[in-house]
Short mmCIF file of C-alpha atoms in Angstrom, two decimals:
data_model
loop_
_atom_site.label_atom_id
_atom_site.label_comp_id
_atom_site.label_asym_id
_atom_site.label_seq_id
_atom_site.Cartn_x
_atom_site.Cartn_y
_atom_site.Cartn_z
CA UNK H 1 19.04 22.26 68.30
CA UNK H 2 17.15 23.51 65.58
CA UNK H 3 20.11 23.88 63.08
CA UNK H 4 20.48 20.19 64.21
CA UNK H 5 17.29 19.24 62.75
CA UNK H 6 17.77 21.41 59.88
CA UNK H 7 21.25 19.26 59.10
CA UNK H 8 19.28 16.14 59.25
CA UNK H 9 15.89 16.67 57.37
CA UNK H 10 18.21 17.87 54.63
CA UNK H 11 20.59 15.11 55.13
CA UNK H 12 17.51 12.65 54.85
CA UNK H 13 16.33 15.03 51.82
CA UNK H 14 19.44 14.16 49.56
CA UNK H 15 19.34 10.62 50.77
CA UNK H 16 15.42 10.35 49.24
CA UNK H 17 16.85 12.30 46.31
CA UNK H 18 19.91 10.05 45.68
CA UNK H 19 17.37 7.07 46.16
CA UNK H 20 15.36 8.36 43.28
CA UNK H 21 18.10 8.65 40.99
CA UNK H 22 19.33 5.34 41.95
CA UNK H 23 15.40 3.78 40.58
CA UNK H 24 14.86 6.22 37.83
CA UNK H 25 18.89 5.03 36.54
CA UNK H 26 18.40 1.44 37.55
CA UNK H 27 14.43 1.52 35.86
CA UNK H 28 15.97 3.05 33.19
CA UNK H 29 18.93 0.63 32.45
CA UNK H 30 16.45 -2.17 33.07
CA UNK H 31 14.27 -1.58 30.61
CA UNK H 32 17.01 -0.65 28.44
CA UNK H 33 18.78 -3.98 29.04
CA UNK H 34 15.27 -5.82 28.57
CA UNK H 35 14.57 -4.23 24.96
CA UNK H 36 18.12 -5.06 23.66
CA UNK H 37 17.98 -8.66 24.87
CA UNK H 38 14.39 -8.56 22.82
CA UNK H 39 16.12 -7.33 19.89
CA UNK H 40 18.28 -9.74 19.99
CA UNK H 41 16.15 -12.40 20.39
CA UNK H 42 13.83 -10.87 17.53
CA UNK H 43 17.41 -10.95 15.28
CA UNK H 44 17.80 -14.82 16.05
CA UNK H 45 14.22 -15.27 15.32
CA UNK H 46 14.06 -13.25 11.90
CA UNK H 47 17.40 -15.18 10.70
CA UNK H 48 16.25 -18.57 11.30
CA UNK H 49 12.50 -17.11 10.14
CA UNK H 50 9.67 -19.49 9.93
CA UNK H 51 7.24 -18.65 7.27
CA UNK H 52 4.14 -18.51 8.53
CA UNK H 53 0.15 -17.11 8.05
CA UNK H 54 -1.03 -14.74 10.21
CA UNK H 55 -5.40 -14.31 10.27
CA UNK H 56 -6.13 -10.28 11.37
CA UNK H 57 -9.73 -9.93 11.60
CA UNK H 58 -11.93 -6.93 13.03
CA UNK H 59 -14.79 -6.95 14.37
CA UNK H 60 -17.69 -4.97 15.22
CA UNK H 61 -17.76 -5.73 18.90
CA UNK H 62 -18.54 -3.31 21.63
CA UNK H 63 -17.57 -2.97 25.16
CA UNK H 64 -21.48 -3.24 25.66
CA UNK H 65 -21.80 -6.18 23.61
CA UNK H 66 -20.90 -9.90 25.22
CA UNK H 67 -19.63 -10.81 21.30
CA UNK H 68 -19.32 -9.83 18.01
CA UNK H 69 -22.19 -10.27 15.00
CA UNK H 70 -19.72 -10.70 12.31
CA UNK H 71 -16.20 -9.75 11.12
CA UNK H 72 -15.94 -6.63 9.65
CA UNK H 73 -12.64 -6.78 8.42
CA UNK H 74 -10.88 -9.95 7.46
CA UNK H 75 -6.98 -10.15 6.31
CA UNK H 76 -4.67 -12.69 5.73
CA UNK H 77 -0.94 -12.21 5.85
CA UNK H 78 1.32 -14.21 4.29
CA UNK H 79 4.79 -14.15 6.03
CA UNK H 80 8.22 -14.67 4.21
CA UNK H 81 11.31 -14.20 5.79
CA UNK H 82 12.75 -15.04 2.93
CA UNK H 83 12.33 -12.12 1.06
CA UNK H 84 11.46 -10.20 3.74
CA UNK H 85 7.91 -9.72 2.64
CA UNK H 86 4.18 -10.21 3.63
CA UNK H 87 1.45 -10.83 1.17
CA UNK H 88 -1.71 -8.85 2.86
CA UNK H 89 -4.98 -10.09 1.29
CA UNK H 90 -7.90 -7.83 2.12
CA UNK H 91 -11.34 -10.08 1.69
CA UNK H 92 -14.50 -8.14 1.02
CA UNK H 93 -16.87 -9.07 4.02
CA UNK H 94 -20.13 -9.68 1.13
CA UNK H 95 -17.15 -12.31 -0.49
CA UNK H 96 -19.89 -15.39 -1.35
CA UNK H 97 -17.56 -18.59 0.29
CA UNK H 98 -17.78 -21.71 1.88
CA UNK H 99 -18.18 -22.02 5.42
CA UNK H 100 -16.94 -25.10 6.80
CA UNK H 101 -18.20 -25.14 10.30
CA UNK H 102 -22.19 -24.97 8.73
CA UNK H 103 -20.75 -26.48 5.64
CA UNK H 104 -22.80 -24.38 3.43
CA UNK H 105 -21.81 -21.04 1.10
CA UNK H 106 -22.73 -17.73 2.30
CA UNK H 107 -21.06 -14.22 3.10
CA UNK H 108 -17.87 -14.57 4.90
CA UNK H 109 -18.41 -12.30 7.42
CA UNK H 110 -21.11 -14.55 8.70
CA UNK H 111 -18.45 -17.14 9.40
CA UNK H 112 -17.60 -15.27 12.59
CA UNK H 113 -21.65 -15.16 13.81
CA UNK H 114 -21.82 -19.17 13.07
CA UNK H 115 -18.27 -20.59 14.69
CA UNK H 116 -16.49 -17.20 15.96
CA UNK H 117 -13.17 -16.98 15.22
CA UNK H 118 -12.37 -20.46 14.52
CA UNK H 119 -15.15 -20.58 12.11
CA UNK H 120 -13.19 -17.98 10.07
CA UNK H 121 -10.41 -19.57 10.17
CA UNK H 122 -11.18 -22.85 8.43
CA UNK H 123 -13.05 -20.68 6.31
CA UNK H 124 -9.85 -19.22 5.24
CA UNK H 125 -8.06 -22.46 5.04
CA UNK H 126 -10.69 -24.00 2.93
CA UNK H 127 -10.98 -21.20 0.25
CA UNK H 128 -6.64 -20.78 -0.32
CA UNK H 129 -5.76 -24.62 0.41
CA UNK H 130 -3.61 -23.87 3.11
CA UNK H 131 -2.26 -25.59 6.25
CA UNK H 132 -3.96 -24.67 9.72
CA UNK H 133 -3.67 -20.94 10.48
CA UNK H 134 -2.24 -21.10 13.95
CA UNK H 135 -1.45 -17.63 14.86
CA UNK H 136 -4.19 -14.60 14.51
CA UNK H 137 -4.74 -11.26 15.50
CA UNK H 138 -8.45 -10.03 16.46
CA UNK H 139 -9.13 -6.61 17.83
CA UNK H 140 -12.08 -4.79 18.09
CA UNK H 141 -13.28 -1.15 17.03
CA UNK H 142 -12.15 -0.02 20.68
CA UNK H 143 -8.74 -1.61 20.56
CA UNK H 144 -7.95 0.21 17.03
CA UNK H 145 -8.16 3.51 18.77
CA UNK H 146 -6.35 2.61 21.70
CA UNK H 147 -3.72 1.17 19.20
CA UNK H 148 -3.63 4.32 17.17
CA UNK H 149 -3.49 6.87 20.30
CA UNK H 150 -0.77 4.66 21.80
CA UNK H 151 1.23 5.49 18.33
CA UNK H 152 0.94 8.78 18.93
CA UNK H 153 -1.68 8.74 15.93
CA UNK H 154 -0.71 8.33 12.30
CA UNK H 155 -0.78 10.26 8.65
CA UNK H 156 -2.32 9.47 5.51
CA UNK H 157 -3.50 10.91 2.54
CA UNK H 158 -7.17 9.81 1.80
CA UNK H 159 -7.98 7.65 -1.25
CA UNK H 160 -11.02 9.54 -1.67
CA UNK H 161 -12.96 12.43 -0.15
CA UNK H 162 -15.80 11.86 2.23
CA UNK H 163 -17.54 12.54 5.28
CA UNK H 164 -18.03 9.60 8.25
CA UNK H 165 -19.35 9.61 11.99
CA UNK H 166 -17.74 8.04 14.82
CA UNK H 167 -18.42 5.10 16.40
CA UNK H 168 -21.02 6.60 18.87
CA UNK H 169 -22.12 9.11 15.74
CA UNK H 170 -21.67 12.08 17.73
CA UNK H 171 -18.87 13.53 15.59
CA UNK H 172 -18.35 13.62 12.34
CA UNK H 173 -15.23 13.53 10.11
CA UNK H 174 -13.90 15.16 7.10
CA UNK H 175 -11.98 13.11 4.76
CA UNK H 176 -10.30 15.00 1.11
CA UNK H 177 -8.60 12.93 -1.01
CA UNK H 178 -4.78 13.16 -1.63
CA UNK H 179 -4.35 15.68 1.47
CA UNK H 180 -2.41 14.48 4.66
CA UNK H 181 -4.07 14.00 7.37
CA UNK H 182 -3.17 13.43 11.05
CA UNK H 183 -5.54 11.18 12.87
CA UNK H 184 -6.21 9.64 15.95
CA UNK H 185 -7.08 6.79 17.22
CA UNK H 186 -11.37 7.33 16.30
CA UNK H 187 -11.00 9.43 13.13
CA UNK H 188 -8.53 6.37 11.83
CA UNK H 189 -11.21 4.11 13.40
CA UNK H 190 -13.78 6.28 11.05
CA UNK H 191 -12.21 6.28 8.17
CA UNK H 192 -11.58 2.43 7.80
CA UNK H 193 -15.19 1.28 8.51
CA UNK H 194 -16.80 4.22 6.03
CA UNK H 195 -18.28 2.34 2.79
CA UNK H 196 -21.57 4.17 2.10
CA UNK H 197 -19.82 6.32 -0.26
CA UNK H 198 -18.38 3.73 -2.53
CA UNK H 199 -18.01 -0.09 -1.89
CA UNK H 200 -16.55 -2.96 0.64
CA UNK H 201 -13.84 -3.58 -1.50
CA UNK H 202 -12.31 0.28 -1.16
CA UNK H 203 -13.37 0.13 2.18
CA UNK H 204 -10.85 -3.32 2.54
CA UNK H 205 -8.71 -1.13 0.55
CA UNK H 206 -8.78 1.65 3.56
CA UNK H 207 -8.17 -0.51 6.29
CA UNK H 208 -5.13 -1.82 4.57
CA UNK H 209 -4.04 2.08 4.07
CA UNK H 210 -4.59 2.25 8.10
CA UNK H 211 -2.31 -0.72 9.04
CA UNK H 212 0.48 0.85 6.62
CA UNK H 213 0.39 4.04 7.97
CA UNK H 214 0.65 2.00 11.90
CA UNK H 215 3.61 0.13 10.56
CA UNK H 216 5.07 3.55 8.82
CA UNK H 217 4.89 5.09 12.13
CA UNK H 218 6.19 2.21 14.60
CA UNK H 219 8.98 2.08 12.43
CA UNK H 220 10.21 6.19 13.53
CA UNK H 221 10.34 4.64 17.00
CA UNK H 222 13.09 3.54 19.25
CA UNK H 223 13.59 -0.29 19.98
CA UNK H 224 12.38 0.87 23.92
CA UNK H 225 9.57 2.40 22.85
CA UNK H 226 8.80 -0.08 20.62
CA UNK H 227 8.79 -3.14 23.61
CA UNK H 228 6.75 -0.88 26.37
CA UNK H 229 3.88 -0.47 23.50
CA UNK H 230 3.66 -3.61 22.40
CA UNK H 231 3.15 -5.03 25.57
CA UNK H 232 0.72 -2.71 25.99
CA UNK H 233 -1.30 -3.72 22.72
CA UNK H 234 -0.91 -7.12 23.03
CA UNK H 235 -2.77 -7.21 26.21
CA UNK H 236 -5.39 -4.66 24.90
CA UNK H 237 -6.31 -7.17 22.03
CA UNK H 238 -6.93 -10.67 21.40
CA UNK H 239 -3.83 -12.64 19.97
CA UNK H 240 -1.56 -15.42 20.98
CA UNK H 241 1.07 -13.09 19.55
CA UNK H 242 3.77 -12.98 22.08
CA UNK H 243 6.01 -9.79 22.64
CA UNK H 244 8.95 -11.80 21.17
CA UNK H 245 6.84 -12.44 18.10
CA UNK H 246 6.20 -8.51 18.05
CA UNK H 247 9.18 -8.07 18.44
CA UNK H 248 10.35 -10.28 15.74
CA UNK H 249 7.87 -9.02 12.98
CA UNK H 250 9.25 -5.40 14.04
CA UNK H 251 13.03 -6.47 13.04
CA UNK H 252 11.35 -7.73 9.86
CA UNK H 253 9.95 -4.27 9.23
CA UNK H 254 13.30 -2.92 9.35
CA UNK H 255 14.81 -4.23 7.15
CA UNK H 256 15.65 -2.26 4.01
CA UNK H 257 14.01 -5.04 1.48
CA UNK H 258 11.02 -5.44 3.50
CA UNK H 259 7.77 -4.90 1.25
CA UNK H 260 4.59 -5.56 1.81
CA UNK H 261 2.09 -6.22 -1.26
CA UNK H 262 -1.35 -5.46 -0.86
CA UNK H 263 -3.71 -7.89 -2.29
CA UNK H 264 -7.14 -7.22 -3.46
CA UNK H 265 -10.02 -9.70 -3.98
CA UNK H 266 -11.24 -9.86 -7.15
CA UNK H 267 -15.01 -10.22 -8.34
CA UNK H 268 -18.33 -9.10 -9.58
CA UNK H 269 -21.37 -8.49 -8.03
CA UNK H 270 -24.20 -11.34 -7.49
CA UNK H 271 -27.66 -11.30 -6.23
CA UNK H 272 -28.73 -14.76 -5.09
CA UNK H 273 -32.09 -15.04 -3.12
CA UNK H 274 -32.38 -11.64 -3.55
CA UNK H 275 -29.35 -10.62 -1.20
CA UNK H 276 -26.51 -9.12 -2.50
CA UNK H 277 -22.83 -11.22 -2.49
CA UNK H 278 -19.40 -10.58 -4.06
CA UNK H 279 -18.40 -13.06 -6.14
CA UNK H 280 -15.09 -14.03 -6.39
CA UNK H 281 -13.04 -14.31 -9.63
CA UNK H 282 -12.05 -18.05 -9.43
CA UNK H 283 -8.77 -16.96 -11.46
CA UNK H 284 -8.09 -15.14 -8.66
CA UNK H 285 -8.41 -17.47 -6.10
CA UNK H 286 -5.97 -19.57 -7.84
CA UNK H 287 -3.42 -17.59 -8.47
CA UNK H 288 -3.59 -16.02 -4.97
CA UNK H 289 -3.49 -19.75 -3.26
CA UNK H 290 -0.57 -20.65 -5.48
CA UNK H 291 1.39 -17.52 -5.28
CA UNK H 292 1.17 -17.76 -1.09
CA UNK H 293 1.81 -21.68 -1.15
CA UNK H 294 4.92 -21.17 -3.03
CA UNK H 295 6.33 -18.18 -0.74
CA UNK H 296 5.54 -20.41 2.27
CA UNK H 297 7.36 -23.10 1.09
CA UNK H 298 10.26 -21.64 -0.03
CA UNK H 299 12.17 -21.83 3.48
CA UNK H 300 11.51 -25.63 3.75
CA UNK H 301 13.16 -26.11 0.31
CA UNK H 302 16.06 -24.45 1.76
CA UNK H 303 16.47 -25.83 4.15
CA UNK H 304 16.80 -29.45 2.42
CA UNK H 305 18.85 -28.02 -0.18
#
């Protein structure tokens, strides 16, 4: 009797066994089939590409905080598919604009306090001339280290050399200029908001260096690895990005011609009312509006060609 029982609890052993090879294979192939239909998708997407503008903006929201005070960070890329490239135009958060939604100039970063994210938008839209910007991205300082960690973290080599706290100031980090670094998710986090030591327009300049290093390092991974983390991000963060959208802007970033131009503001300093404002070079603003106008319009002339 008791070899009997022995017989059938390992019997019932390789059953459960064979059971969970049978999920782990069939998981597996599932979300292996479900990342190459995405690819494929994303290829049918990128080839018939729609040019497009896409708002990013940060902000300096909390998980204590019911909203953000301003935008922190404010970016607009223009996509081509085309050529395979995106304009990314950094805008100083002191830049001296005007705001539609109080219809009045001031700092843009005060856009967000007035209207939120809409606010910003037509803000945007006003100062390049452009059609309604209908797709954005908007995370928070939380969500950029939960983005970073998911990556794995990402390397850079410092523009300059400084020291900056984290968000809750109970660490501090060491930046050196020109040395690789490895960071994670809240020394990345640090070293995009730091501006004491310098300006708003390197610190524009830093958070650019930031998403290029995110891009550098989503492009070493695997299409499935690719699909489970963005569906992870894009519920972490606010965006009506959907995963095929990720998905398509990834094939874009694989291509061997992508580039992506980082774009500046240009200015001077301005004290108005005795607060400080960056004003912005008004050759500048033209040639940036004209330059983006033209790349976004390029796919419609093609298509009437």
């Amino acid at each position: 009797m008791a070899k009997k029982k022995r017989k059938v609890r390992l019997r019932w052993g390789r059953i459960l066994l064979a059971a969970l090879v049978v999920v782990v294979l069939v998981g597996g192939l599932t979300a292996g089939i479900a990342a190459f239909m995405m690819w494929n998708k994303a290829q049918d997407i990128v080839a018939e590409g729609k040019n497009t503008y896409i708002a990013i903006l940060g902000t300096d929201e909390r998980s204590n905080q019911k909203k953000a005070q301003r935008a922190d960070a404010i970016m607009l890329a223009a996509v081509n598919f085309d050529t395979s490239t995106v304009d990314l135009i950094s805008m100083p958060r002191d830049s001296y604009v005007y705001i539609p939604c109080v219809d009045r100039k001031d700092k843009i970063t005060h856009s967000f306090q007035y209207g939120e994210r809409a606010c910003t938008l037509d803000t945007l839209e006003n100062l390049f001339e452009i059609p309604e910007i209908t797709t954005y991205v908007h995370v928070n300082f939380e969500s950029v280290i939960s983005m970073v960690d998911d990556l794995g973290g990402i390397e850079l080599s410092p523009s300059a050399s400084f020291t900056e706290w984290n968000v809750k100031k109970t660490k501090k980090f060491t930046f050196e200029q020109g040395v690789k670094t490895e960071m994670d998710g809240e020394m990345a986090l640090a070293y995009a908001r730091h501006r004491k030591s310098d300006s708003d327009i390197f610190r524009a300049q830093r958070q650019q260096e930031v998403i290029m290093a995110m891009i550098k390092k989503a492009k070493t991974l695997d299409k499935a690895t690719v699909l489970s983390l963005g569906t992870k991000v894009l519920e972490e963060i606010d965006t009506n990005i959907t995963i095929v959208d990720a998905m398509t802007y990834y094939t874009l970033a694989m291509r061997e011609e992508f580039v992506i131009t980082k774009t500046h503001a240009k200015g001077s300093d301005m004290t108005k009312d005795g607060v400080y404002y960056y004003k912005l070079d008004t050759d500048w603003v033209n040639e940036t509006k004209e330059r983006i106008r033209q790349a976004l319009e390029k796919k419609e002339e093609n298509t009437t060609e």
